[in-house]
XYZ file of C-alpha atoms in Angstrom:
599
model
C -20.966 -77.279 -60.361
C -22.622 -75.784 -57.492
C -25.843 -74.468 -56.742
C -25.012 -70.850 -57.261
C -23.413 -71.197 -60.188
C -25.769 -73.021 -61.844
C -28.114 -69.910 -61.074
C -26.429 -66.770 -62.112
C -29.454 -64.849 -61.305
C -29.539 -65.918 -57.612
C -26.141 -64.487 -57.608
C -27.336 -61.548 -58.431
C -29.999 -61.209 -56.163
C -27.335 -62.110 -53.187
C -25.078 -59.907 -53.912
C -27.580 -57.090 -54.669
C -29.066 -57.663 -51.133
C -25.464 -57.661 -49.337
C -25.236 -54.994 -50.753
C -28.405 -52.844 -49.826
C -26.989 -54.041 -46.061
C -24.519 -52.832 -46.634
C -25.656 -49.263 -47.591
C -28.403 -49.124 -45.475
C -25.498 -49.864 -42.494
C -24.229 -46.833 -43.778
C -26.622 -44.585 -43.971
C -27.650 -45.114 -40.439
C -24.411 -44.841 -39.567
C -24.393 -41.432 -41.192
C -27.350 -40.311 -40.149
C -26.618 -41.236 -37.200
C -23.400 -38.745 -37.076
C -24.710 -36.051 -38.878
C -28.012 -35.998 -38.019
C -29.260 -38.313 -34.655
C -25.854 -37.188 -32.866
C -24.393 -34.429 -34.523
C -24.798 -31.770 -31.901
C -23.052 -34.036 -29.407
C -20.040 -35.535 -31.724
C -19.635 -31.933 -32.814
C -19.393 -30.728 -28.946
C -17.505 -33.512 -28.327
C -14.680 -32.472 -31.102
C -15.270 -28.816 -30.449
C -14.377 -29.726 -27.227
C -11.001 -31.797 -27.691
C -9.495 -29.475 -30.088
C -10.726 -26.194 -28.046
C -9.252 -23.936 -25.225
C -10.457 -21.199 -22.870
C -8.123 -18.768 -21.897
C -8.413 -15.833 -18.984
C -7.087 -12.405 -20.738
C -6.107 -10.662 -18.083
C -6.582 -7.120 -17.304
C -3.652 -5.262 -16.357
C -3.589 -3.441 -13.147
C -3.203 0.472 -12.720
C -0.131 2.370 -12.090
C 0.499 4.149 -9.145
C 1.847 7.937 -9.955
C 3.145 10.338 -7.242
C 2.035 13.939 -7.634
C 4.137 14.853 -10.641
C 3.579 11.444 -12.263
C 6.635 9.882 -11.284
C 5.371 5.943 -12.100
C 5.800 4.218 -8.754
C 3.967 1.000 -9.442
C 3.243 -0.447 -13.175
C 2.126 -3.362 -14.724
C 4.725 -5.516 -16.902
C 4.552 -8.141 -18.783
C 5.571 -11.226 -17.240
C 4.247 -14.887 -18.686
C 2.856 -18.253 -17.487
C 4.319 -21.325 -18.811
C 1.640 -24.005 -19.556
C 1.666 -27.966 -21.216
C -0.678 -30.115 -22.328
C -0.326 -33.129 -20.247
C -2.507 -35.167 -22.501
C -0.376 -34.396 -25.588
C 3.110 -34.534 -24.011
C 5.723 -37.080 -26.243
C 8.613 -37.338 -28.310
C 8.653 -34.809 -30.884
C 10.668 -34.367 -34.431
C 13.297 -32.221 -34.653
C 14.572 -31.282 -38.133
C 18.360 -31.420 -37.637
C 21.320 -30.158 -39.746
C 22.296 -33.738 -42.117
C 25.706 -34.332 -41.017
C 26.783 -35.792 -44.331
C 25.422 -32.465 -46.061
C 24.898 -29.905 -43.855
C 22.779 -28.040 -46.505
C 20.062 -30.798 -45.599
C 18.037 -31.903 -42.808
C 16.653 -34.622 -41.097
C 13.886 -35.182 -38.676
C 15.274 -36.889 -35.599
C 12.951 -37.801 -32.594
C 13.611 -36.061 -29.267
C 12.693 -38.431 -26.233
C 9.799 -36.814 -23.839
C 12.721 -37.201 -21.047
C 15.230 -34.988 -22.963
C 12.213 -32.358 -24.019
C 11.410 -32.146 -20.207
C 15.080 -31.377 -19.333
C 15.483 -29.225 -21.175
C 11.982 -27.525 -20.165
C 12.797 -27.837 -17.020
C 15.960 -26.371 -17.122
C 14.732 -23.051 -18.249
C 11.891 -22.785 -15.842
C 14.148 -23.921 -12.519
C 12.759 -27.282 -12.001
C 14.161 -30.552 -13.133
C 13.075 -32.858 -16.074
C 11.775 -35.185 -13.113
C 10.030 -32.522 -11.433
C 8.556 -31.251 -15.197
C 7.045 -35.328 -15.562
C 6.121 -35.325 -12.413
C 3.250 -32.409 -13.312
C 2.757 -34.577 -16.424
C 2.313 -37.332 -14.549
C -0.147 -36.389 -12.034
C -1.761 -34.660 -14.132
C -2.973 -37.306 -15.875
C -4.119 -40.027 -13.051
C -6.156 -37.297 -12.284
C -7.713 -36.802 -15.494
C -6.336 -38.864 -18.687
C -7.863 -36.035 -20.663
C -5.981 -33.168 -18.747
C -4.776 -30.984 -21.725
C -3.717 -27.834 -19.807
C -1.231 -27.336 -16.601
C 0.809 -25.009 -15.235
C 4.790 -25.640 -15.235
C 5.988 -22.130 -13.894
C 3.795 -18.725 -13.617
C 5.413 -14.747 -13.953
C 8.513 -15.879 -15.470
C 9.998 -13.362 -17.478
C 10.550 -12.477 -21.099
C 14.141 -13.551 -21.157
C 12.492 -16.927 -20.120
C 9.787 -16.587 -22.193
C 12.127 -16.294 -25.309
C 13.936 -19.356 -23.940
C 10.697 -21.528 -23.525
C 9.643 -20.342 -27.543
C 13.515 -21.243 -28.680
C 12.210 -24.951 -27.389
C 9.833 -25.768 -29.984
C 8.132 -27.983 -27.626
C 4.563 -27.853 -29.354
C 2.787 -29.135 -26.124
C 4.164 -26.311 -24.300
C 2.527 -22.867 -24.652
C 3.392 -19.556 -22.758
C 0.587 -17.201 -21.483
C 0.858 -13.418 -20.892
C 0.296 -12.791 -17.295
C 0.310 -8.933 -16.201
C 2.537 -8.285 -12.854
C 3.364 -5.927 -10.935
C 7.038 -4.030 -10.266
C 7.685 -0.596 -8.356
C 10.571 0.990 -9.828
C 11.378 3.064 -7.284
C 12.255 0.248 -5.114
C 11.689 1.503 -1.308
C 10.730 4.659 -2.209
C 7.486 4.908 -0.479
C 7.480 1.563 -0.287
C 5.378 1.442 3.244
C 2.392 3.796 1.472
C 1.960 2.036 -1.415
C 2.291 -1.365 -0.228
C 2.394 -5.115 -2.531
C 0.544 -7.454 -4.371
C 1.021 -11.493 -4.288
C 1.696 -13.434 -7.072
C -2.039 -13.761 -8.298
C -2.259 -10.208 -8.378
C -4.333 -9.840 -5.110
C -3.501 -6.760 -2.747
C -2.222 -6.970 0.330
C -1.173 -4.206 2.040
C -1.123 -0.101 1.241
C -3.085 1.688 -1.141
C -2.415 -1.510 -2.921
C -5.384 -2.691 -0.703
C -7.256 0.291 0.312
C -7.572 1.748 -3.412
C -7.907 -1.249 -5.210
C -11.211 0.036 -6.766
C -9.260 2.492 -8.462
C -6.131 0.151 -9.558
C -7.856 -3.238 -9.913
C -8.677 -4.241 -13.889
C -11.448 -7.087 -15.083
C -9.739 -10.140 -16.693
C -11.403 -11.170 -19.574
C -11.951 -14.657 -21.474
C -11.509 -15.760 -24.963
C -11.374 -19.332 -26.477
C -9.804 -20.428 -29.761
C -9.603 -24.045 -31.474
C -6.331 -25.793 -31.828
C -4.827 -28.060 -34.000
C -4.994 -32.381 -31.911
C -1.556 -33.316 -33.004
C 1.138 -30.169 -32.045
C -2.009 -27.658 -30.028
C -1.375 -24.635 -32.305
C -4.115 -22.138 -32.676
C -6.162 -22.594 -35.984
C -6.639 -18.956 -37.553
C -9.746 -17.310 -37.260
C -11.155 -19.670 -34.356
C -10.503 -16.764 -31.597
C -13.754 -16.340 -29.799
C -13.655 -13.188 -26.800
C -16.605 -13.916 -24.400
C -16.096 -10.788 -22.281
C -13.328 -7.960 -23.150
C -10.209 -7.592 -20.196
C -10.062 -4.108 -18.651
C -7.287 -2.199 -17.252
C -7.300 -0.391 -13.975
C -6.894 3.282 -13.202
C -4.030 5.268 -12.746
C -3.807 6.645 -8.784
C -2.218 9.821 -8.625
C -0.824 10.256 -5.007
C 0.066 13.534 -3.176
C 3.428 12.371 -2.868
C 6.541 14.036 -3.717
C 8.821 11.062 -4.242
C 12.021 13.477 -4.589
C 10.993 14.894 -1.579
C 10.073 10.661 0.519
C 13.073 9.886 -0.718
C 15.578 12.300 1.107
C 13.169 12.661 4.184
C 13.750 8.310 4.144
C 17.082 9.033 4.127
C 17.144 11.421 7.129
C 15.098 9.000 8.996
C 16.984 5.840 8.608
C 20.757 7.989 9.499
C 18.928 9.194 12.718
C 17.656 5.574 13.414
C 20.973 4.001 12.962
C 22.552 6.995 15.213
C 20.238 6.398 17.970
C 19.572 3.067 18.298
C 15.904 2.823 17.872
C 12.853 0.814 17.322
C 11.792 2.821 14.324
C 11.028 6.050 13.180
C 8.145 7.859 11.041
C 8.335 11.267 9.734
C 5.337 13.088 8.148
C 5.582 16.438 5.819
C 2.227 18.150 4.830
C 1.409 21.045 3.252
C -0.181 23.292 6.059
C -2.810 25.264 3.765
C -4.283 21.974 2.145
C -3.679 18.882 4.148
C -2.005 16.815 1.321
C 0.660 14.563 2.670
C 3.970 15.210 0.381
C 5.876 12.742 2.414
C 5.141 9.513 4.862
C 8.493 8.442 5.658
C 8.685 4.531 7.826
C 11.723 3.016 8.856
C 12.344 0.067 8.772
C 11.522 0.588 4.680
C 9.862 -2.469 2.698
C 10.710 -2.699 -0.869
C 7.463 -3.666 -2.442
C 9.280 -5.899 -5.076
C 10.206 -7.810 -2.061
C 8.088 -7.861 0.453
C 8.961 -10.968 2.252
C 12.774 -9.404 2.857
C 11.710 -7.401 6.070
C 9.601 -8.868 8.784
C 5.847 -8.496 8.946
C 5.184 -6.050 11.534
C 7.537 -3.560 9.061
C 5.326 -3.734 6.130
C 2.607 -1.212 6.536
C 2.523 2.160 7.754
C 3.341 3.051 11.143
C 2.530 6.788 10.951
C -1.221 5.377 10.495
C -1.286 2.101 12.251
C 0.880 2.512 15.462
C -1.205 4.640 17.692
C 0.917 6.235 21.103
C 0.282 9.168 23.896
C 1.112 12.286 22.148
C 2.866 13.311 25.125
C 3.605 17.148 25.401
C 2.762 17.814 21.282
C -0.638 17.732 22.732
C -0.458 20.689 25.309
C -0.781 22.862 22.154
C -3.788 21.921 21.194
C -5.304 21.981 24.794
C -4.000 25.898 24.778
C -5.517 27.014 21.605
C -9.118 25.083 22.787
C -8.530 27.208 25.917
C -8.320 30.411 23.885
C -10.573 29.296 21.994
C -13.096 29.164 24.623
C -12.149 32.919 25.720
C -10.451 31.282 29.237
C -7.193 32.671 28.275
C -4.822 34.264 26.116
C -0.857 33.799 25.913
C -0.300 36.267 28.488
C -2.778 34.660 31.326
C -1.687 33.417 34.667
C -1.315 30.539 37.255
C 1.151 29.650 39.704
C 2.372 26.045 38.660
C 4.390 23.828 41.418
C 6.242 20.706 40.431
C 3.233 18.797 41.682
C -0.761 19.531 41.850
C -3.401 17.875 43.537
C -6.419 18.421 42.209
C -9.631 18.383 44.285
C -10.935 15.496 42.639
C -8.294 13.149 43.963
C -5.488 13.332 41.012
C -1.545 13.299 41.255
C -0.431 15.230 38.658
C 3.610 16.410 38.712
C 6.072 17.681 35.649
C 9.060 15.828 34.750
C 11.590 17.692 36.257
C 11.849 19.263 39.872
C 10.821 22.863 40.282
C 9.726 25.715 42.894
C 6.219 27.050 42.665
C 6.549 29.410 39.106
C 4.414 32.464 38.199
C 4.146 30.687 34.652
C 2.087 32.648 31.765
C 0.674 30.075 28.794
C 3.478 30.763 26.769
C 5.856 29.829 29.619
C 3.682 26.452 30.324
C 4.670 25.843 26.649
C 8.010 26.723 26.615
C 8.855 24.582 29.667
C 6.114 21.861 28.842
C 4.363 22.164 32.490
C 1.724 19.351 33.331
C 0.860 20.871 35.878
C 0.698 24.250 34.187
C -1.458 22.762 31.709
C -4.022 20.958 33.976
C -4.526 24.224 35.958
C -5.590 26.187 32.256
C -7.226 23.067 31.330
C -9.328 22.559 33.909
C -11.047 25.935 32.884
C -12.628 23.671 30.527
C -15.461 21.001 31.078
C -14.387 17.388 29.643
C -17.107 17.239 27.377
C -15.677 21.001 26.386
C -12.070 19.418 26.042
C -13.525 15.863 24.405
C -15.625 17.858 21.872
C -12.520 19.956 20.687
C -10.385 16.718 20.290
C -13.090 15.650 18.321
C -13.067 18.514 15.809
C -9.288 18.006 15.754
C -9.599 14.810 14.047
C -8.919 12.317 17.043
C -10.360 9.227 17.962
C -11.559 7.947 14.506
C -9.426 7.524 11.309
C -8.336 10.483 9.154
C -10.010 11.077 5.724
C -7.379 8.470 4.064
C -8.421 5.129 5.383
C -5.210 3.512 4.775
C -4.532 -0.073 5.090
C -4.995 -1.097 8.618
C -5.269 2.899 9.915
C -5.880 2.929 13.612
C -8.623 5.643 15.424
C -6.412 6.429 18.658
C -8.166 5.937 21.687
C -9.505 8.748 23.491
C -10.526 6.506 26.582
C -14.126 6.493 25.781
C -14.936 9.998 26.511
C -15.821 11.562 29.549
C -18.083 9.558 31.156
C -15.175 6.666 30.783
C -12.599 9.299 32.377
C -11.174 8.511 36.036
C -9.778 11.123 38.315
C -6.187 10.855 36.838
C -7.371 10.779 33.246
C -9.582 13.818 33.782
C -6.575 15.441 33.836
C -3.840 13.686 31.813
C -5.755 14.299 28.735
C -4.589 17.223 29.136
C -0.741 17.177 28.398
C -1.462 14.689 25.880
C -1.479 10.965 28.513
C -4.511 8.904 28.795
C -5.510 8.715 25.240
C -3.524 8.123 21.846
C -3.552 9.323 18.784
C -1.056 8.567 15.099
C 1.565 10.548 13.469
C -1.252 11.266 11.123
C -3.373 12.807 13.585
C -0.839 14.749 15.156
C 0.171 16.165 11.876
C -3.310 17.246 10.649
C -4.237 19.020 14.475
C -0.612 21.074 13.631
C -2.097 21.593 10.353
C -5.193 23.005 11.928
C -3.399 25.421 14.283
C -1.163 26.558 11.157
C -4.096 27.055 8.721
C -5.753 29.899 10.952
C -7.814 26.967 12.868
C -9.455 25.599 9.811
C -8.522 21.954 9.352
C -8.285 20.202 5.680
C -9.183 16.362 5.162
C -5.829 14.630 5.366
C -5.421 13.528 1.974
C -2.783 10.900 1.099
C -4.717 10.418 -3.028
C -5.206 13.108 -5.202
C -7.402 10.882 -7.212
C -8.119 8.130 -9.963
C -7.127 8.562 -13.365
C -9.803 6.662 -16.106
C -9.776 5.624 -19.094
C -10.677 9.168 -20.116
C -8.019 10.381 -19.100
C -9.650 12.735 -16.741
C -8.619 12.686 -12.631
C -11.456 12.018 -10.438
C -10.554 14.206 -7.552
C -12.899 14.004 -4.288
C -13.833 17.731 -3.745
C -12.312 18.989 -0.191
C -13.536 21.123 2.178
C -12.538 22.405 5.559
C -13.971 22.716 8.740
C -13.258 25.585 11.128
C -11.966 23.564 14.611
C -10.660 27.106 16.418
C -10.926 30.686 15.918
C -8.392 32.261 13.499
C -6.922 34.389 16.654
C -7.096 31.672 18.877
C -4.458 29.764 15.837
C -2.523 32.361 15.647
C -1.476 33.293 19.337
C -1.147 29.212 19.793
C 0.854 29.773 16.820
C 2.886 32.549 18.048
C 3.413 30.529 21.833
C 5.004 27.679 19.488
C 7.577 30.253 18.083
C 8.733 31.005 21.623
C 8.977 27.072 22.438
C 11.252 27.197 19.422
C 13.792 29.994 20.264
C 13.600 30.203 23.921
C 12.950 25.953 24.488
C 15.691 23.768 25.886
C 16.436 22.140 22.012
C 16.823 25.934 20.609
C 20.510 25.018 19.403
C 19.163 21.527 17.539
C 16.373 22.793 15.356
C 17.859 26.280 14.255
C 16.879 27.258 11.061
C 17.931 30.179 9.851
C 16.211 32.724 7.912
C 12.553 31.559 8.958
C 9.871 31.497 11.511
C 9.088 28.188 12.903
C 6.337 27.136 15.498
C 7.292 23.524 17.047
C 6.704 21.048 20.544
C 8.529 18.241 21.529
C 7.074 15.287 23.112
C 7.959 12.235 24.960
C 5.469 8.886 25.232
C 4.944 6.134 25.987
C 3.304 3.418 23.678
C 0.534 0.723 24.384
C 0.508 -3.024 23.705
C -2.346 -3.326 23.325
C -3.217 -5.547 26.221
C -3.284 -3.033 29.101
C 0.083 -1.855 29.155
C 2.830 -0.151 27.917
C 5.962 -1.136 25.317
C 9.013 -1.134 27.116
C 11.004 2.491 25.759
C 9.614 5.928 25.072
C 8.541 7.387 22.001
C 10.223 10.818 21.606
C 8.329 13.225 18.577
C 8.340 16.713 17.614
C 5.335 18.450 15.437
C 6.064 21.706 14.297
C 5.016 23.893 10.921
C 7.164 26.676 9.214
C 7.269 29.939 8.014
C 5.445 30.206 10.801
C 3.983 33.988 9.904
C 2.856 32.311 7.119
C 2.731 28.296 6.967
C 3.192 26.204 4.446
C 4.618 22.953 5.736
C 3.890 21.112 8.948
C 6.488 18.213 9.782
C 5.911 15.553 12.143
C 8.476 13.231 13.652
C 8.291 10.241 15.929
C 11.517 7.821 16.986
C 10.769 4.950 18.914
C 13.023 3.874 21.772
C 16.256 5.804 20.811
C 18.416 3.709 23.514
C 21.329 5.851 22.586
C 19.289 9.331 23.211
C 16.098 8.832 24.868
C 15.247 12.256 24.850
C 13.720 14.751 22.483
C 16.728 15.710 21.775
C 16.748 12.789 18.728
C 14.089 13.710 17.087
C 14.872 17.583 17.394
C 17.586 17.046 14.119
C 15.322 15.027 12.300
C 12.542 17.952 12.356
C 15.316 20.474 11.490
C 16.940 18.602 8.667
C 13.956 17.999 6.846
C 11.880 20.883 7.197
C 15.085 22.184 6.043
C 14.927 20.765 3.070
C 11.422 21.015 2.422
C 11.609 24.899 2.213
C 14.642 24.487 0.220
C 12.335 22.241 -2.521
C 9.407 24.261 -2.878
C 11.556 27.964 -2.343
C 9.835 28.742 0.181
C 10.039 32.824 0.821
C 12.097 33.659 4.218
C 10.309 35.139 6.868
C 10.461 38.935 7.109
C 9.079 40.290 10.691
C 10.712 38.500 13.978
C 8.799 37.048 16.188
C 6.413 38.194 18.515
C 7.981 38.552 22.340
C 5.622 37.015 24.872
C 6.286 36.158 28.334
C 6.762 33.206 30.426
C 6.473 34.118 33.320
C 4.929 37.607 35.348
């Protein structure tokens, strides 16, 4: 017999003190976990078992003036794994010996990211290879994207999986309905929801929401969410509703028009503007070529924003009529007042200024140096002005800085730095609209001015943003006076005799009302000095013009089958056409005044 046995009390010691090692090993250890390191073991698990998530706060719609939706958020959804989790999982499966039954069967990770793949476009290769690298990145890695804005078809498809390492995220993106409609004006966003181009970009105060965060915990063996873990951090906001001045009805027809006269003529591109004379609200900007904001990429970059604001030219001969009424204006003449205009005029200061077509001296009145589009006419009731006189009232027109919009990449025009930046020759070709440029815009609003008894509005493109009150935060508008009410109205009545005695009188009929229009031809710059090869051919005109209500401005660039007024001429007549035809616009009642052009 041993020792030990021979001493049962010994035994009982020993074993008694194992045993206090033993619990004292354990309690250490415990307090050790629940007490030394329990913060940091509890962070530790928290953080295994716990996700963040971005809620993300959908963007604003877009609305045109009647509320027609022409931008919205929907619902589209990111597709997200857990790299760290990714394996075979069970499947119950129909028994085959009684179907009533079934039987979990293990799917292979290769098979689960087929099939994953297959729904989301990639291949089960391309699916493992996210898994993959992934994880020599970080062995830990428990969330990656797989595909992003899918849809809810594919959405549905990704659930039917039952892949438990494979969650789907809502993701709010954008659509346009309306598809080209307005397309140039409103412009896109990219995939992560940033703006690019439009009021997109240049109202995304309005239209931008505030994403959000929330985490919840999740279950370490299939990564469902554990009820009653969801945690928000900060609340997602939506964006505002913009409410444009558009008519889309109205943009969509006048895009129509456009892109017919394009394809007829053979040019460039096109814009055509329609504003309502008494306010300055633009109810159409019609560009062609016409992006589709739900895709962008489709048409080539220089056609994705809006010419009619970004594509500055010389006016050309639209501009003589604001030179006349800034003359009247002035009290240096009236439609009835006199030169004697030659073909060509050589001013004292050294200048070569002709007309474009050949002609004796002519015993012109205003309203004739309209009606036949004189430059040399023009210079010789221009010059009655000083160039800071001239330059001031270009100013008050709304030239040479950007119109009340500030769209997306709006241009100022150039009015060749003002007088003191004037040479001989430019002295005078700011006159009949050379030597300086202005946009469609511009041209539009200076017609407005002349057809609103000389008082121009803001341009306004935005009627306002819509909050989460409901209410519409409208920018309060106010005109400024740029030219005496007579001196609008007898520019306005010289414009009516352009119309029905001018050389396009038989293009631009409209019958039953008054219209006041010019033509123009120009030329536009490159930007480095010179000139783009072609002309730019417009006409700017408003109607009824004894008492206006719409002012339409067209511009066709380089119409190689028509390089002449003469193609924009049907453009102007077919959609102020319509235009009164929308809004019912009241024929005209008196004829026009008779004036003069020559004595």
């Amino acid at each position: 017999m041993n020792r030990i046995s021979r001493h049962p009390a010994r035994r009982i010691v020993l074993a008694a003190v194992v045993l206090v090692v033993f619990v004292g090993v354990f309690v250490v250890r415990l307090v050790d976990i629940q007490v030394v390191r329990a913060a940091e073991l509890s962070e530790e698990a928290q953080g295994r078992r716990s996700q963040t998530v971005t809620e993300y706060g959908a963007r604003g719609d877009i609305v045109d003036a009647a509320g027609i939706v022409l931008a919205d958020s929907v619902m589209r959804y990111d597709i997200a794994l857990s790299p760290k989790y990714a394996g075979p999982v069970d499947r119950e499966v129909p028994d085959p010996a009684d179907p009533s039954k079934t039987t979990p069967v293990e799917v292979p990770l290769a098979q689960l990211t087929a099939e994953l793949g297959e729904v989301v476009g990639l291949t089960g290769d391309q699916v493992q290879g996210i898994i993959d690298a992934a994880l020599a990145e970080n062995p830990d890695d428990d969330f990656e994207y797989v595909a992003k804005l899918v849809d809810t078809a594919t959405y549905e498809r990704v659930k039917a999986l039952r892949i438990p390492w494979v969650v789907p995220w809502e993701h709010p993106s954008r659509t346009y309905p309306n598809g080209a409609v307005a397309g140039n004006l409103i412009g896109f966003v990219g995939d992560d929801g940033d703006p690019f181009a439009g009021v997109e970009y240049s109202e995304d105060a309005c239209l931008a929401g505030e994403d959000g965060e929330y985490s919840y915990q999740h279950s370490l063996s299939d990564w469902v969410e554990i009820p009653g873990t969801k945690v928000v951090h900060e609340e997602a906001r939506d964006g505002g509703t913009l409410q444009l001045t558009i008519d889309s009805d109205l943009q969509w027809m006048v895009q129509r028009i456009a892109e017919a006269q394009v394809r007829a003529v053979g040019a460039d591109w096109a814009t055509v503007t329609v504003m309502e004379a008494k306010t300055g609200r633009l109810l159409a900007v019609a560009d062609v070529p016409t992006i589709d904001p739900n895709a962008p990429t489709a048409i080539a970059k220089e056609h994705r924003g809006s010419r009619a604001f970004t594509a500055p030219f010389e006016p050309g001969s639209t501009f003589k009529a604001l030179t006349a009424a800034s003359v009247i204006d002035a009290g240096e003449a009236d439609p009835l007042s006199q030169v004697v205009a030659g073909y060509r005029y050589l001013p004292p200061n050294g200048a070569d200024i002709n007309d474009s077509f050949y002609h004796d001296d002519t015993r012109y009145t205003l309203t004739g140096v309209l009606i036949d589009s004189s430059n040399t006419g023009m210079s010789l009731f221009g010059e009655r002005l000083t160039d800071e006189e001239r330059y001031e009232y270009m100013l008050d027109f709304g030239l040479g800085e950007q119109t009340e919009v500030g769209f997306a990449g709006e241009e100022p025009g150039d009015l060749h730095g003002g007088p003191d930046a004037w040479d001989n020759q430019t002295k005078y070709a700011t006159m009949f609209g050379q030597g300086l440029t202005t946009t469609a815009v511009q041209i539009a609003s200076a017609y407005q001015t002349i057809a609103n008894d000389g008082v121009r509005m803001p341009v306004r493109l935005v009627d306002g943003c819509i909050g989460e009150d409901g209410e519409l935060d409208a920018p309060e508008v106010e005109g400024t006076r740029v030219v005496s009410e007579t001196a609008a109205n007898q520019t306005s009545q010289m414009l009516e005799r352009v119309y029905l005695d001018g050389w396009l009188a038989d293009e631009w009929h409209i019958p039953g009302y008054r219209v006041a229009a010019k033509t123009g031809t120009a030329q536009v710059p490159d930007g480095n000095g010179g000139y783009l090869s072609g002309y730019l051919v417009s006409v700017s005109g408003f109607a009824p013009a004894d008492d206006p209500q719409f002012v339409v401005s067209v511009s066709i660039m380089n119409p190689v089958k028509m390089n002449s007024s003469a193609a924009s001429a049907p453009v102007f007549q077919q959609v102020m056409s319509q235009v009164l035809k929308k809004y019912r616009t009241l024929p005209s009642g008196a004829p026009a005044p008779e004036l003069p052009a020559t004595w």
